[in-house]
Amino acid sequence: MLPQMPPSPYNHTSPQAMWYVLIGIPGLEDSHTWLSIPICSMYVSAVVGNVFLIFMIVTERSLHEPMYIFLSMLASADVLLSTATAPKMLAIFWFQSMDISFGCCVSRMFFIHFIFVAESAILLAMAFDRYVAICHPLRYTNILTSSVTREMGLVAVVRSFIICLPFVFLVYHLRYCGRNIIPHSYCEHMGIARLACDNIRGNIIYGLTVALLSTGLDIVFIIMSYSMILCTVFRIPSWAARLKALNTCASHICVILMFYAPAFFSFFVHHFGEKAIPHHVHILVANLCVVVPPMLNPIIYGVKTKQIQDRAILLFSHISTCC
């Protein structure tokens, strides 16, 4: 069998004419049907749980506080992130619907990265909310007014748009030579860039810069916020008051760990550790990190937040009475 020749640098394919094939989880094709069952269950749970959480926050006036407004933003981002990825994933697993046009793939890529960066900013806003509530409780209502809360949400969206828009230009700028197999379940920046027959150093550098200077800085500021919170909490003389203060942060810390840990594992494996980690493990983790945190976030806040618990119990009691 003759060895395959590398793609000719002159045999370029117009991006507008490109169709990609998303193959799902490479190496686990025979298990796609079985994997689809938990992923579908988690996706449905994520959508139902987050929509229900948003509904409770919007309809209950006692929850119209900055903490819960940020939580509704997080829930909205979770619904959008899981919906941007899971339906196509399930279509691949169930119907072998693997084809996707270049334009559609790039649009999904932008949307996925946009939501991820925006969600990171929302988690930072929630950490700032906890910092003000615990370290400056008497100034809380003066600092986090409704207008400031809305502006913080708007800044998160605008910042994410500005950061992620260059990804679109970077992949459109590349030259393609006909390679169209993406070993993934959804479109993301480096997966598309690696199909080019061009130098993708600019894509790699920009991807790392975004990770370190936007999401990375968010994590640094979140750590700083919680460091100052812990310093304040441990100066409180009463153990009961300390535990109460820490309990208000517990749910947020759980959500932060669930959001960043798998996402950064997937990111660094994609850039540095593809030979060390089996490819199917990397893709499986990447798939789970877009459905597991969105599924668990409403549960965590429902269990840890008494106001949400009370509102949910009241709502279900009204429903049962009407039935």
Short mmCIF file of C-alpha atoms in Angstrom, two decimals:
data_model
loop_
_atom_site.label_atom_id
_atom_site.label_comp_id
_atom_site.label_asym_id
_atom_site.label_seq_id
_atom_site.Cartn_x
_atom_site.Cartn_y
_atom_site.Cartn_z
CA MET A 1 0.00 0.00 0.00
CA LEU A 2 1.45 3.35 -1.05
CA PRO A 3 2.03 5.86 1.77
CA GLN A 4 -0.31 8.82 1.81
CA MET A 5 1.23 12.05 0.60
CA PRO A 6 0.82 15.14 2.76
CA PRO A 7 -1.80 17.63 1.56
CA SER A 8 -0.50 19.91 -1.15
CA PRO A 9 -0.08 23.51 -0.04
CA TYR A 10 -1.75 24.58 -3.28
CA ASN A 11 -4.79 22.29 -3.07
CA HIS A 12 -6.85 24.52 -0.79
CA THR A 13 -10.51 24.12 0.04
CA SER A 14 -12.78 27.13 0.50
CA PRO A 15 -14.07 27.23 4.10
CA GLN A 16 -17.59 27.92 2.81
CA ALA A 17 -17.52 24.60 0.92
CA MET A 18 -16.22 22.54 3.86
CA TRP A 19 -18.34 19.91 5.60
CA TYR A 20 -16.99 18.33 8.75
CA VAL A 21 -17.63 14.91 10.28
CA LEU A 22 -17.95 14.81 14.07
CA ILE A 23 -17.26 11.20 15.05
CA GLY A 24 -18.33 11.41 18.70
CA ILE A 25 -16.01 9.67 21.16
CA PRO A 26 -13.23 8.00 19.14
CA GLY A 27 -12.52 4.47 20.28
CA LEU A 28 -15.90 4.14 22.00
CA GLU A 29 -18.13 4.09 18.91
CA ASP A 30 -19.63 0.73 19.92
CA SER A 31 -20.64 2.21 23.28
CA HIS A 32 -22.30 5.37 21.87
CA THR A 33 -25.82 4.06 22.44
CA TRP A 34 -25.12 3.19 26.06
CA LEU A 35 -23.28 6.45 26.71
CA SER A 36 -26.21 8.39 25.28
CA ILE A 37 -28.53 7.21 28.08
CA PRO A 38 -26.75 8.97 31.00
CA ILE A 39 -25.87 11.98 28.83
CA CYS A 40 -29.51 12.39 27.72
CA SER A 41 -30.71 12.00 31.33
CA MET A 42 -28.22 14.60 32.55
CA TYR A 43 -29.13 17.02 29.75
CA VAL A 44 -32.88 16.77 30.46
CA SER A 45 -32.22 17.15 34.20
CA ALA A 46 -30.01 20.18 33.56
CA VAL A 47 -32.61 21.95 31.42
CA VAL A 48 -35.55 21.16 33.73
CA GLY A 49 -33.62 22.00 36.92
CA ASN A 50 -32.18 25.28 35.67
CA VAL A 51 -35.42 26.46 34.04
CA PHE A 52 -37.25 25.68 37.29
CA LEU A 53 -34.59 27.62 39.23
CA ILE A 54 -34.93 30.63 36.92
CA PHE A 55 -38.72 30.47 37.21
CA MET A 56 -38.54 30.51 41.02
CA ILE A 57 -36.13 33.45 41.11
CA VAL A 58 -38.15 35.49 38.60
CA THR A 59 -41.54 34.87 40.24
CA GLU A 60 -40.53 35.17 43.92
CA ARG A 61 -39.89 38.78 44.99
CA SER A 62 -37.93 37.70 48.09
CA LEU A 63 -35.33 36.18 45.73
CA HIS A 64 -34.79 39.43 43.81
CA GLU A 65 -31.42 39.95 45.51
CA PRO A 66 -27.97 40.13 43.83
CA MET A 67 -27.00 36.61 44.95
CA TYR A 68 -30.07 35.06 43.31
CA ILE A 69 -29.94 37.30 40.24
CA PHE A 70 -26.38 36.09 39.61
CA LEU A 71 -27.62 32.55 40.21
CA SER A 72 -30.32 33.02 37.55
CA MET A 73 -27.59 34.24 35.15
CA LEU A 74 -25.57 31.12 35.93
CA ALA A 75 -28.62 28.91 35.36
CA SER A 76 -29.31 30.61 32.01
CA ALA A 77 -25.70 30.05 30.92
CA ASP A 78 -25.94 26.39 31.97
CA VAL A 79 -29.07 25.86 29.87
CA LEU A 80 -27.44 27.51 26.84
CA LEU A 81 -24.13 25.63 27.20
CA SER A 82 -25.73 22.19 27.50
CA THR A 83 -28.19 22.96 24.67
CA ALA A 84 -25.36 24.11 22.38
CA THR A 85 -23.64 20.73 22.74
CA ALA A 86 -25.86 17.87 23.98
CA PRO A 87 -28.48 17.69 21.15
CA LYS A 88 -25.81 17.30 18.45
CA MET A 89 -23.96 14.84 20.68
CA LEU A 90 -27.11 12.73 21.03
CA ALA A 91 -27.82 12.98 17.29
CA ILE A 92 -24.36 11.49 16.65
CA PHE A 93 -24.88 8.71 19.20
CA TRP A 94 -28.42 7.80 18.11
CA PHE A 95 -28.72 8.60 14.40
CA GLN A 96 -25.08 8.83 13.23
CA SER A 97 -25.86 12.43 12.21
CA MET A 98 -22.20 13.40 12.01
CA ASP A 99 -22.10 15.95 9.18
CA ILE A 100 -21.90 19.66 9.94
CA SER A 101 -21.06 22.58 7.66
CA PHE A 102 -18.03 24.77 8.31
CA GLY A 103 -20.20 27.83 9.02
CA CYS A 104 -22.42 25.95 11.45
CA CYS A 105 -19.41 24.41 13.17
CA VAL A 106 -17.72 27.79 13.61
CA SER A 107 -20.97 29.30 14.92
CA ARG A 108 -21.29 26.54 17.53
CA MET A 109 -17.61 26.92 18.41
CA PHE A 110 -18.07 30.65 19.06
CA PHE A 111 -21.24 30.07 21.06
CA ILE A 112 -19.66 27.36 23.27
CA HIS A 113 -16.55 29.43 24.05
CA PHE A 114 -18.65 32.57 24.52
CA ILE A 115 -20.90 30.90 27.11
CA PHE A 116 -17.93 29.34 28.92
CA VAL A 117 -16.09 32.67 29.29
CA ALA A 118 -19.33 34.43 30.31
CA GLU A 119 -20.06 31.74 32.91
CA SER A 120 -16.57 32.17 34.35
CA ALA A 121 -17.24 35.90 34.74
CA ILE A 122 -20.59 35.17 36.44
CA LEU A 123 -18.83 32.90 38.95
CA LEU A 124 -16.41 35.76 39.67
CA ALA A 125 -19.37 38.12 40.20
CA MET A 126 -20.89 35.62 42.61
CA ALA A 127 -17.60 35.45 44.54
CA PHE A 128 -17.57 39.25 44.75
CA ASP A 129 -21.16 39.14 46.02
CA ARG A 130 -20.14 36.75 48.84
CA TYR A 131 -17.09 38.93 49.63
CA VAL A 132 -19.22 42.06 50.05
CA ALA A 133 -21.93 40.20 52.00
CA ILE A 134 -19.45 38.76 54.54
CA CYS A 135 -16.66 41.35 54.68
CA HIS A 136 -18.81 44.52 54.31
CA PRO A 137 -22.34 43.47 55.35
CA LEU A 138 -23.46 46.99 56.34
CA ARG A 139 -22.55 48.35 52.90
CA TYR A 140 -23.95 45.39 50.92
CA THR A 141 -27.15 47.07 49.72
CA ASN A 142 -25.26 50.27 48.83
CA ILE A 143 -22.55 48.49 46.84
CA LEU A 144 -24.58 45.82 45.05
CA THR A 145 -27.61 47.76 43.89
CA SER A 146 -29.90 46.37 41.19
CA SER A 147 -28.28 48.63 38.57
CA VAL A 148 -24.77 47.50 39.55
CA THR A 149 -25.89 43.85 39.38
CA ARG A 150 -27.30 44.36 35.86
CA GLU A 151 -24.13 46.17 34.76
CA MET A 152 -21.95 43.33 36.04
CA GLY A 153 -24.02 40.86 34.03
CA LEU A 154 -23.74 43.08 30.93
CA VAL A 155 -19.96 43.39 31.38
CA ALA A 156 -19.69 39.58 31.56
CA VAL A 157 -21.53 39.24 28.23
CA VAL A 158 -19.63 42.05 26.44
CA ARG A 159 -16.25 40.85 27.72
CA SER A 160 -16.99 37.31 26.57
CA PHE A 161 -18.07 38.52 23.12
CA ILE A 162 -14.90 40.61 22.66
CA ILE A 163 -12.65 37.76 23.83
CA CYS A 164 -14.27 35.03 21.71
CA LEU A 165 -14.90 36.91 18.46
CA PRO A 166 -11.21 36.61 17.32
CA PHE A 167 -11.60 32.80 17.38
CA VAL A 168 -13.94 33.13 14.39
CA PHE A 169 -11.47 35.26 12.40
CA LEU A 170 -8.58 32.97 13.34
CA VAL A 171 -10.23 29.83 11.92
CA TYR A 172 -11.57 31.65 8.83
CA HIS A 173 -8.08 33.00 8.14
CA LEU A 174 -6.57 29.50 7.92
CA ARG A 175 -6.16 27.55 4.69
CA TYR A 176 -7.75 24.09 4.52
CA CYS A 177 -6.75 21.16 2.33
CA GLY A 178 -9.72 18.82 2.59
CA ARG A 179 -9.19 17.14 5.96
CA ASN A 180 -12.61 17.09 7.61
CA ILE A 181 -12.69 14.48 10.41
CA ILE A 182 -13.10 16.03 13.89
CA PRO A 183 -12.50 13.42 16.64
CA HIS A 184 -14.99 15.07 18.98
CA SER A 185 -18.70 15.36 19.72
CA TYR A 186 -18.88 19.13 19.26
CA CYS A 187 -16.94 21.89 17.55
CA GLU A 188 -14.25 23.77 19.43
CA HIS A 189 -11.44 26.09 18.40
CA MET A 190 -8.37 23.82 18.37
CA GLY A 191 -10.33 20.90 16.90
CA ILE A 192 -11.10 23.03 13.82
CA ALA A 193 -7.67 24.69 13.66
CA ARG A 194 -5.85 21.34 13.63
CA LEU A 195 -7.58 20.43 10.35
CA ALA A 196 -5.86 23.32 8.56
CA CYS A 197 -2.75 22.85 6.43
CA ASP A 198 -1.52 26.21 7.71
CA ASN A 199 0.64 27.24 10.64
CA ILE A 200 -1.70 27.38 13.65
CA ARG A 201 0.76 28.93 16.11
CA GLY A 202 -1.37 32.07 16.31
CA ASN A 203 -4.42 29.99 17.23
CA ILE A 204 -2.48 28.16 19.95
CA ILE A 205 -1.03 31.37 21.41
CA TYR A 206 -4.40 33.15 21.42
CA GLY A 207 -6.14 30.13 22.98
CA LEU A 208 -3.56 30.01 25.77
CA THR A 209 -3.75 33.78 26.25
CA VAL A 210 -7.52 33.65 26.64
CA ALA A 211 -7.26 30.77 29.11
CA LEU A 212 -4.61 32.49 31.24
CA LEU A 213 -5.62 36.15 31.04
CA SER A 214 -9.41 35.86 31.16
CA THR A 215 -10.50 32.61 32.79
CA GLY A 216 -7.19 32.31 34.65
CA LEU A 217 -7.52 35.81 36.08
CA ASP A 218 -11.11 35.05 37.08
CA ILE A 219 -9.81 32.14 39.15
CA VAL A 220 -7.11 34.34 40.74
CA PHE A 221 -9.70 36.96 41.74
CA ILE A 222 -12.05 34.26 43.05
CA ILE A 223 -9.23 32.85 45.21
CA MET A 224 -8.43 36.36 46.47
CA SER A 225 -12.10 36.94 47.33
CA TYR A 226 -12.33 33.71 49.32
CA SER A 227 -9.00 34.36 51.03
CA MET A 228 -10.36 37.66 52.33
CA ILE A 229 -13.66 35.97 53.25
CA LEU A 230 -11.81 33.33 55.29
CA CYS A 231 -9.74 36.00 57.06
CA THR A 232 -12.95 37.80 58.02
CA VAL A 233 -14.79 34.63 59.05
CA PHE A 234 -12.02 33.39 61.35
CA ARG A 235 -12.02 36.73 63.17
CA ILE A 236 -15.65 36.13 64.18
CA PRO A 237 -15.64 35.00 67.85
CA SER A 238 -18.76 32.80 67.63
CA TRP A 239 -18.34 29.34 66.06
CA ALA A 240 -22.03 29.31 65.15
CA ALA A 241 -21.64 32.60 63.26
CA ARG A 242 -18.52 31.26 61.50
CA LEU A 243 -20.32 28.14 60.32
CA LYS A 244 -23.30 30.18 59.13
CA ALA A 245 -21.02 32.48 57.12
CA LEU A 246 -19.09 29.55 55.62
CA ASN A 247 -22.33 27.73 54.77
CA THR A 248 -23.42 30.61 52.54
CA CYS A 249 -20.25 30.06 50.48
CA ALA A 250 -20.26 26.25 50.38
CA SER A 251 -22.59 25.88 47.40
CA HIS A 252 -20.65 28.47 45.39
CA ILE A 253 -17.32 26.71 46.10
CA CYS A 254 -18.78 23.37 44.95
CA VAL A 255 -20.02 24.95 41.71
CA ILE A 256 -16.62 26.60 41.09
CA LEU A 257 -14.77 23.30 41.51
CA MET A 258 -17.20 21.44 39.23
CA PHE A 259 -16.94 24.13 36.55
CA TYR A 260 -13.19 24.75 36.42
CA ALA A 261 -11.67 21.33 37.24
CA PRO A 262 -12.95 19.32 34.22
CA ALA A 263 -12.75 22.34 31.90
CA PHE A 264 -9.08 22.99 32.64
CA PHE A 265 -8.29 19.27 32.51
CA SER A 266 -9.79 19.16 29.00
CA PHE A 267 -8.03 22.38 27.95
CA PHE A 268 -4.52 21.40 29.08
CA VAL A 269 -4.83 17.85 27.74
CA HIS A 270 -5.84 19.32 24.37
CA HIS A 271 -2.78 21.61 24.32
CA PHE A 272 -0.08 19.64 26.13
CA GLY A 273 -1.04 16.10 27.17
CA GLU A 274 -2.67 14.34 24.22
CA LYS A 275 0.00 11.62 24.23
CA ALA A 276 -0.21 11.04 27.99
CA ILE A 277 -4.02 10.79 28.25
CA PRO A 278 -6.00 8.37 26.03
CA HIS A 279 -7.98 10.37 23.49
CA HIS A 280 -11.32 8.78 24.36
CA VAL A 281 -10.82 9.77 28.03
CA HIS A 282 -10.18 13.39 27.04
CA ILE A 283 -13.27 13.55 24.79
CA LEU A 284 -15.46 11.78 27.36
CA VAL A 285 -14.44 14.30 30.07
CA ALA A 286 -15.06 17.17 27.62
CA ASN A 287 -18.56 15.80 26.96
CA LEU A 288 -19.34 15.37 30.65
CA CYS A 289 -18.16 18.87 31.60
CA VAL A 290 -20.93 20.43 29.48
CA VAL A 291 -23.74 18.40 31.09
CA VAL A 292 -22.64 17.41 34.62
CA PRO A 293 -22.11 20.90 36.15
CA PRO A 294 -25.36 22.25 34.61
CA MET A 295 -27.22 19.24 36.02
CA LEU A 296 -25.73 19.51 39.52
CA ASN A 297 -25.81 23.30 40.00
CA PRO A 298 -29.59 23.53 40.70
CA ILE A 299 -29.35 20.53 43.03
CA ILE A 300 -26.45 22.04 45.00
CA TYR A 301 -28.13 25.43 45.37
CA GLY A 302 -31.45 23.76 46.16
CA VAL A 303 -29.89 21.70 48.96
CA LYS A 304 -27.68 24.45 50.37
CA THR A 305 -29.94 27.51 50.07
CA LYS A 306 -32.87 27.63 52.50
CA GLN A 307 -34.75 30.38 50.63
CA ILE A 308 -34.78 28.27 47.45
CA GLN A 309 -35.81 25.19 49.42
CA ASP A 310 -38.72 27.07 51.03
CA ARG A 311 -39.86 28.49 47.71
CA ALA A 312 -39.69 25.06 46.01
CA ILE A 313 -41.66 23.40 48.83
CA LEU A 314 -44.29 26.15 48.69
CA LEU A 315 -44.57 25.85 44.91
CA PHE A 316 -44.96 22.06 44.99
CA SER A 317 -47.54 22.32 47.79
CA HIS A 318 -49.61 24.72 45.65
CA ILE A 319 -49.36 22.35 42.69
CA SER A 320 -50.43 19.35 44.79
CA THR A 321 -53.35 21.37 46.22
CA CYS A 322 -54.53 22.35 42.74
CA CYS A 323 -54.30 18.72 41.58
#
